[in-house]
Amino acid sequence: MGRRRDTNRVVEQVDTGQAELAPDPDRPGSWTLLLDGAPQSHVDLADPTHLEFEYVRRLAAALDLVAPAGAPLRVLHLGGGALTLPRYVSATRPGSTQRVAELDGALVELVRRALPWPADSRLRVRVADARATLMSSRDASYDVVVADVFAGARTPAHLTSVEYAAEVARVLSPGGSYLANIADGPPLRHARAQVATVRAVLPRACLVGDAAVLRGRRYGNLVLVASLVEPPVPELTRRAAGDWFPGRVLAGEELDRFAGGAAVVHDADATDSTPPPPGIFSIRR
């Protein structure tokens, strides 16, 4: 049963913890979804192209650049949250076919009820495990796979291995792209291992993030773009540099140095991603 902490804020127990929908004091009609206090999504119901979170803008930039502007794409979203990116793709690439796999059924129902997305027969939201969804998908059935999956602010172990990455590669079209949100902090062991692991099957890659995070100075989000074809590094570099919070792009030899000989992760030795430092998350009340 949901409850309201004030006239707008909604708090509800879902399958994976306590969900909270907090109105954005600066943008009427905008909401932040938190799970157990960790911000998961920000949605502007009036303008789905407004992206508040820095890493989401970087994922969106990659989505903008991996195919001609406005061209429909076949997109698989692993992790749903409040459907920020699916709404963005629907707005910027009309006619796109999208499938969203979200494990938390109660969260899906909360978002459907409180932050409904526009009716679109090409956008399907299913309650399912991300890796199981991959394994049930046909070869070359998607142009883009977006991974943004967290449980307790950590990416589950079964979504960090080379066997998982091989399933991603299998379902991608020959020129398709894998976009992943990687959260990590000093000394970036998880991020380095993920770069090495994904590149074992999708070798053409780049990494986008805040310079301080890339240098291992603080915890934050990094966006990995990987494919069998070269990612749009010059364009991504320009977009990252021109962001509200400028970022950097690592590719080529810089990305080789970042990975630094990290070992490829296998199912047998996979672990959940690095937990965030205590007290890192906050939201304006």
GROMACS .gro file of C-alpha atoms in nm:
model
  285
    1MET     CA    1   0.000   0.000   0.000
    2GLY     CA    2   0.135   0.341  -0.093
    3ARG     CA    3   0.140   0.638   0.139
    4ARG     CA    4   0.201   1.009   0.093
    5ARG     CA    5   0.456   1.187   0.307
    6ASP     CA    6   0.311   1.523   0.201
    7THR     CA    7   0.061   1.642  -0.060
    8ASN     CA    8   0.285   1.540  -0.351
    9ARG     CA    9   0.554   1.295  -0.242
   10VAL     CA   10   0.461   0.927  -0.286
   11VAL     CA   11   0.625   0.646  -0.090
   12GLU     CA   12   0.544   0.286  -0.170
   13GLN     CA   13   0.695  -0.053  -0.094
   14VAL     CA   14   0.788  -0.235  -0.415
   15ASP     CA   15   0.950  -0.573  -0.476
   16THR     CA   16   1.309  -0.447  -0.448
   17GLY     CA   17   1.272  -0.197  -0.164
   18GLN     CA   18   1.107   0.133  -0.082
   19ALA     CA   19   1.022   0.345  -0.384
   20GLU     CA   20   0.975   0.718  -0.352
   21LEU     CA   21   0.845   0.962  -0.611
   22ALA     CA   22   0.959   1.315  -0.529
   23PRO     CA   23   0.839   1.619  -0.724
   24ASP     CA   24   1.111   1.837  -0.872
   25PRO     CA   25   1.079   2.181  -0.707
   26ASP     CA   26   1.231   2.352  -1.011
   27ARG     CA   27   1.032   2.182  -1.290
   28PRO     CA   28   0.655   2.145  -1.256
   29GLY     CA   29   0.542   1.805  -1.379
   30SER     CA   30   0.884   1.650  -1.319
   31TRP     CA   31   0.959   1.371  -1.074
   32THR     CA   32   1.255   1.184  -0.931
   33LEU     CA   33   1.222   0.814  -0.857
   34LEU     CA   34   1.431   0.688  -0.565
   35LEU     CA   35   1.474   0.329  -0.447
   36ASP     CA   36   1.588   0.293  -0.087
   37GLY     CA   37   1.706   0.653  -0.104
   38ALA     CA   38   1.915   0.614  -0.422
   39PRO     CA   39   1.798   0.826  -0.718
   40GLN     CA   40   1.704   0.595  -1.008
   41SER     CA   41   1.523   0.811  -1.263
   42HIS     CA   42   1.409   1.165  -1.335
   43VAL     CA   43   1.112   1.218  -1.565
   44ASP     CA   44   0.964   1.537  -1.708
   45LEU     CA   45   0.613   1.432  -1.808
   46ALA     CA   46   0.566   1.741  -2.026
   47ASP     CA   47   0.905   1.722  -2.199
   48PRO     CA   48   1.058   1.374  -2.229
   49THR     CA   49   1.365   1.523  -2.398
   50HIS     CA   50   1.464   1.701  -2.075
   51LEU     CA   51   1.720   1.475  -1.908
   52GLU     CA   52   1.822   1.580  -1.559
   53PHE     CA   53   2.078   1.313  -1.476
   54GLU     CA   54   2.424   1.358  -1.622
   55TYR     CA   55   2.479   0.992  -1.714
   56VAL     CA   56   2.136   0.971  -1.880
   57ARG     CA   57   2.229   1.263  -2.105
   58ARG     CA   58   2.541   1.068  -2.204
   59LEU     CA   59   2.338   0.758  -2.282
   60ALA     CA   60   2.098   0.974  -2.482
   61ALA     CA   61   2.386   1.134  -2.672
   62ALA     CA   62   2.501   0.788  -2.777
   63LEU     CA   63   2.146   0.698  -2.879
   64ASP     CA   64   2.134   1.016  -3.086
   65LEU     CA   65   2.460   0.942  -3.264
   66VAL     CA   66   2.464   0.569  -3.338
   67ALA     CA   67   2.215   0.613  -3.624
   68PRO     CA   68   2.095   0.899  -3.847
   69ALA     CA   69   1.888   1.155  -3.657
   70GLY     CA   70   1.523   1.061  -3.623
   71ALA     CA   71   1.561   0.716  -3.776
   72PRO     CA   72   1.359   0.450  -3.590
   73LEU     CA   73   1.560   0.199  -3.388
   74ARG     CA   74   1.495  -0.140  -3.233
   75VAL     CA   75   1.597  -0.087  -2.870
   76LEU     CA   76   1.613  -0.327  -2.576
   77HIS     CA   77   1.627  -0.155  -2.237
   78LEU     CA   78   1.760  -0.373  -1.955
   79GLY     CA   79   1.625  -0.201  -1.645
   80GLY     CA   80   1.325   0.026  -1.662
   81GLY     CA   81   1.302   0.260  -1.364
   82ALA     CA   82   1.063   0.538  -1.461
   83LEU     CA   83   1.128   0.479  -1.835
   84THR     CA   84   1.326   0.799  -1.891
   85LEU     CA   85   1.516   0.674  -2.197
   86PRO     CA   86   1.226   0.484  -2.357
   87ARG     CA   87   1.021   0.806  -2.339
   88TYR     CA   88   1.315   0.995  -2.489
   89VAL     CA   89   1.352   0.750  -2.779
   90SER     CA   90   0.978   0.762  -2.849
   91ALA     CA   91   0.998   1.143  -2.869
   92THR     CA   92   1.319   1.171  -3.073
   93ARG     CA   93   1.288   0.863  -3.294
   94PRO     CA   94   0.916   0.810  -3.368
   95GLY     CA   95   0.835   0.464  -3.491
   96SER     CA   96   1.107   0.296  -3.286
   97THR     CA   97   1.032  -0.050  -3.150
   98GLN     CA   98   1.127  -0.073  -2.783
   99ARG     CA   99   1.120  -0.349  -2.525
  100VAL     CA  100   1.183  -0.280  -2.158
  101ALA     CA  101   1.278  -0.556  -1.914
  102GLU     CA  102   1.224  -0.457  -1.550
  103LEU     CA  103   1.243  -0.719  -1.275
  104ASP     CA  104   1.034  -0.527  -1.020
  105GLY     CA  105   0.669  -0.574  -1.112
  106ALA     CA  106   0.540  -0.355  -0.831
  107LEU     CA  107   0.766  -0.072  -0.949
  108VAL     CA  108   0.633  -0.107  -1.304
  109GLU     CA  109   0.278  -0.074  -1.174
  110LEU     CA  110   0.366   0.227  -0.958
  111VAL     CA  111   0.525   0.408  -1.254
  112ARG     CA  112   0.236   0.309  -1.483
  113ARG     CA  113  -0.012   0.453  -1.234
  114ALA     CA  114   0.173   0.764  -1.110
  115LEU     CA  115   0.391   0.859  -1.408
  116PRO     CA  116   0.210   0.707  -1.706
  117TRP     CA  117   0.393   0.696  -2.036
  118PRO     CA  118   0.215   0.783  -2.363
  119ALA     CA  119   0.032   0.492  -2.525
  120ASP     CA  120   0.256   0.338  -2.791
  121SER     CA  121   0.204  -0.012  -2.924
  122ARG     CA  122   0.574  -0.024  -3.019
  123LEU     CA  123   0.682   0.024  -2.655
  124ARG     CA  124   0.643  -0.294  -2.451
  125VAL     CA  125   0.725  -0.311  -2.082
  126ARG     CA  126   0.767  -0.660  -1.938
  127VAL     CA  127   0.838  -0.780  -1.586
  128ALA     CA  128   1.142  -0.999  -1.646
  129ASP     CA  129   1.506  -1.056  -1.556
  130ALA     CA  130   1.748  -0.875  -1.785
  131ARG     CA  131   1.967  -1.174  -1.871
  132ALA     CA  132   1.669  -1.406  -1.918
  133THR     CA  133   1.525  -1.151  -2.160
  134LEU     CA  134   1.849  -1.152  -2.357
  135MET     CA  135   1.859  -1.531  -2.371
  136SER     CA  136   1.503  -1.547  -2.503
  137SER     CA  137   1.568  -1.285  -2.774
  138ARG     CA  138   1.643  -1.372  -3.136
  139ASP     CA  139   1.984  -1.319  -3.296
  140ALA     CA  140   2.039  -0.968  -3.437
  141SER     CA  141   1.696  -0.852  -3.315
  142TYR     CA  142   1.804  -0.513  -3.175
  143ASP     CA  143   1.998  -0.213  -3.301
  144VAL     CA  144   2.078  -0.094  -2.947
  145VAL     CA  145   2.086  -0.262  -2.607
  146VAL     CA  146   2.086  -0.023  -2.310
  147ALA     CA  147   2.184  -0.164  -1.970
  148ASP     CA  148   2.097   0.036  -1.659
  149VAL     CA  149   2.026  -0.228  -1.398
  150PHE     CA  150   2.078  -0.178  -1.026
  151ALA     CA  151   1.962  -0.369  -0.721
  152GLY     CA  152   2.043  -0.195  -0.395
  153ALA     CA  153   2.251   0.057  -0.596
  154ARG     CA  154   2.467  -0.228  -0.734
  155THR     CA  155   2.467  -0.402  -1.071
  156PRO     CA  156   2.388  -0.772  -1.016
  157ALA     CA  157   2.677  -1.012  -1.076
  158HIS     CA  158   2.506  -1.207  -1.356
  159LEU     CA  159   2.504  -0.889  -1.566
  160THR     CA  160   2.879  -0.833  -1.541
  161SER     CA  161   3.028  -1.144  -1.706
  162VAL     CA  162   3.163  -1.219  -2.053
  163GLU     CA  163   2.889  -1.481  -2.095
  164TYR     CA  164   2.633  -1.203  -2.042
  165ALA     CA  165   2.821  -0.975  -2.282
  166ALA     CA  166   2.821  -1.253  -2.543
  167GLU     CA  167   2.441  -1.268  -2.519
  168VAL     CA  168   2.428  -0.891  -2.574
  169ALA     CA  169   2.650  -0.925  -2.880
  170ARG     CA  170   2.434  -1.207  -3.015
  171VAL     CA  171   2.110  -1.007  -3.007
  172LEU     CA  172   2.266  -0.695  -3.164
  173SER     CA  173   2.246  -0.626  -3.536
  174PRO     CA  174   2.588  -0.630  -3.711
  175GLY     CA  175   2.633  -0.254  -3.666
  176GLY     CA  176   2.446  -0.238  -3.336
  177SER     CA  177   2.562  -0.075  -3.013
  178TYR     CA  178   2.568  -0.169  -2.647
  179LEU     CA  179   2.529   0.120  -2.402
  180ALA     CA  180   2.589   0.053  -2.033
  181ASN     CA  181   2.572   0.263  -1.720
  182ILE     CA  182   2.863   0.161  -1.495
  183ALA     CA  183   2.879   0.300  -1.142
  184ASP     CA  184   3.209   0.278  -0.960
  185GLY     CA  185   3.459   0.465  -0.743
  186PRO     CA  186   3.825   0.450  -0.650
  187PRO     CA  187   4.019   0.243  -0.753
  188LEU     CA  188   3.775   0.164  -1.038
  189ARG     CA  189   3.832  -0.212  -1.032
  190HIS     CA  190   3.474  -0.284  -1.141
  191ALA     CA  191   3.476  -0.031  -1.426
  192ARG     CA  192   3.813  -0.148  -1.558
  193ALA     CA  193   3.698  -0.510  -1.548
  194GLN     CA  194   3.375  -0.422  -1.727
  195VAL     CA  195   3.564  -0.248  -2.007
  196ALA     CA  196   3.790  -0.552  -2.048
  197THR     CA  197   3.496  -0.793  -2.032
  198VAL     CA  198   3.270  -0.619  -2.282
  199ARG     CA  199   3.556  -0.552  -2.523
  200ALA     CA  200   3.629  -0.924  -2.532
  201VAL     CA  201   3.315  -0.960  -2.749
  202LEU     CA  202   3.246  -0.602  -2.866
  203PRO     CA  203   3.600  -0.466  -2.916
  204ARG     CA  204   3.522  -0.121  -3.061
  205ALA     CA  205   3.442   0.090  -2.757
  206CYS     CA  206   3.469   0.419  -2.572
  207LEU     CA  207   3.397   0.535  -2.218
  208VAL     CA  208   3.227   0.865  -2.131
  209GLY     CA  209   3.237   1.024  -1.789
  210ASP     CA  210   3.337   1.302  -1.558
  211ALA     CA  211   3.715   1.352  -1.551
  212ALA     CA  212   3.733   1.305  -1.173
  213VAL     CA  213   3.548   0.973  -1.195
  214LEU     CA  214   3.762   0.853  -1.486
  215ARG     CA  215   4.074   0.934  -1.284
  216GLY     CA  216   3.948   0.739  -0.984
  217ARG     CA  217   3.906   1.042  -0.761
  218ARG     CA  218   3.538   0.995  -0.674
  219TYR     CA  219   3.241   0.763  -0.713
  220GLY     CA  220   3.016   0.824  -1.013
  221ASN     CA  221   2.866   0.696  -1.335
  222LEU     CA  222   3.051   0.603  -1.653
  223VAL     CA  223   2.883   0.524  -1.984
  224LEU     CA  224   3.035   0.248  -2.195
  225VAL     CA  225   2.958   0.243  -2.568
  226ALA     CA  226   3.065  -0.081  -2.739
  227SER     CA  227   3.011  -0.236  -3.081
  228LEU     CA  228   3.169  -0.433  -3.363
  229VAL     CA  229   3.201  -0.101  -3.549
  230GLU     CA  230   3.374   0.217  -3.439
  231PRO     CA  231   3.161   0.429  -3.203
  232PRO     CA  232   3.106   0.797  -3.291
  233VAL     CA  233   3.395   0.917  -3.073
  234PRO     CA  234   3.445   1.271  -3.219
  235GLU     CA  235   3.074   1.351  -3.192
  236LEU     CA  236   3.044   1.202  -2.844
  237THR     CA  237   3.350   1.402  -2.738
  238ARG     CA  238   3.186   1.725  -2.855
  239ARG     CA  239   2.860   1.642  -2.682
  240ALA     CA  240   3.036   1.549  -2.357
  241ALA     CA  241   3.246   1.867  -2.361
  242GLY     CA  242   2.938   2.082  -2.420
  243ASP     CA  243   2.726   1.928  -2.142
  244TRP     CA  244   2.610   2.125  -1.836
  245PHE     CA  245   2.872   1.922  -1.652
  246PRO     CA  246   3.149   1.868  -1.908
  247GLY     CA  247   3.285   1.516  -1.945
  248ARG     CA  248   3.561   1.330  -2.126
  249VAL     CA  249   3.567   1.039  -2.369
  250LEU     CA  250   3.831   0.766  -2.351
  251ALA     CA  251   3.895   0.561  -2.665
  252GLY     CA  252   4.181   0.383  -2.837
  253GLU     CA  253   4.506   0.381  -2.641
  254GLU     CA  254   4.352   0.586  -2.358
  255LEU     CA  255   4.088   0.318  -2.310
  256ASP     CA  256   4.356   0.048  -2.326
  257ARG     CA  257   4.541   0.224  -2.044
  258PHE     CA  258   4.219   0.261  -1.845
  259ALA     CA  259   4.147  -0.112  -1.865
  260GLY     CA  260   4.508  -0.163  -1.757
  261GLY     CA  261   4.522  -0.537  -1.809
  262ALA     CA  262   4.209  -0.603  -1.601
  263ALA     CA  263   4.094  -0.965  -1.621
  264VAL     CA  264   3.782  -1.063  -1.811
  265VAL     CA  265   3.498  -1.152  -1.572
  266HIS     CA  266   3.332  -1.494  -1.607
  267ASP     CA  267   3.009  -1.621  -1.453
  268ALA     CA  268   3.209  -1.837  -1.214
  269ASP     CA  269   3.387  -1.537  -1.056
  270ALA     CA  270   3.138  -1.254  -1.114
  271THR     CA  271   3.038  -1.030  -0.821
  272ASP     CA  272   2.797  -0.742  -0.777
  273SER     CA  273   2.936  -0.399  -0.866
  274THR     CA  274   3.106  -0.176  -0.609
  275PRO     CA  275   2.861  -0.033  -0.352
  276PRO     CA  276   2.837   0.346  -0.334
  277PRO     CA  277   2.994   0.525  -0.038
  278PRO     CA  278   2.758   0.584   0.256
  279GLY     CA  279   2.563   0.908   0.236
  280ILE     CA  280   2.648   0.982  -0.127
  281PHE     CA  281   2.287   1.021  -0.236
  282SER     CA  282   2.076   1.320  -0.145
  283ILE     CA  283   1.779   1.498  -0.294
  284ARG     CA  284   1.631   1.838  -0.228
  285ARG     CA  285   1.331   1.819   0.001
   0.00000   0.00000   0.00000
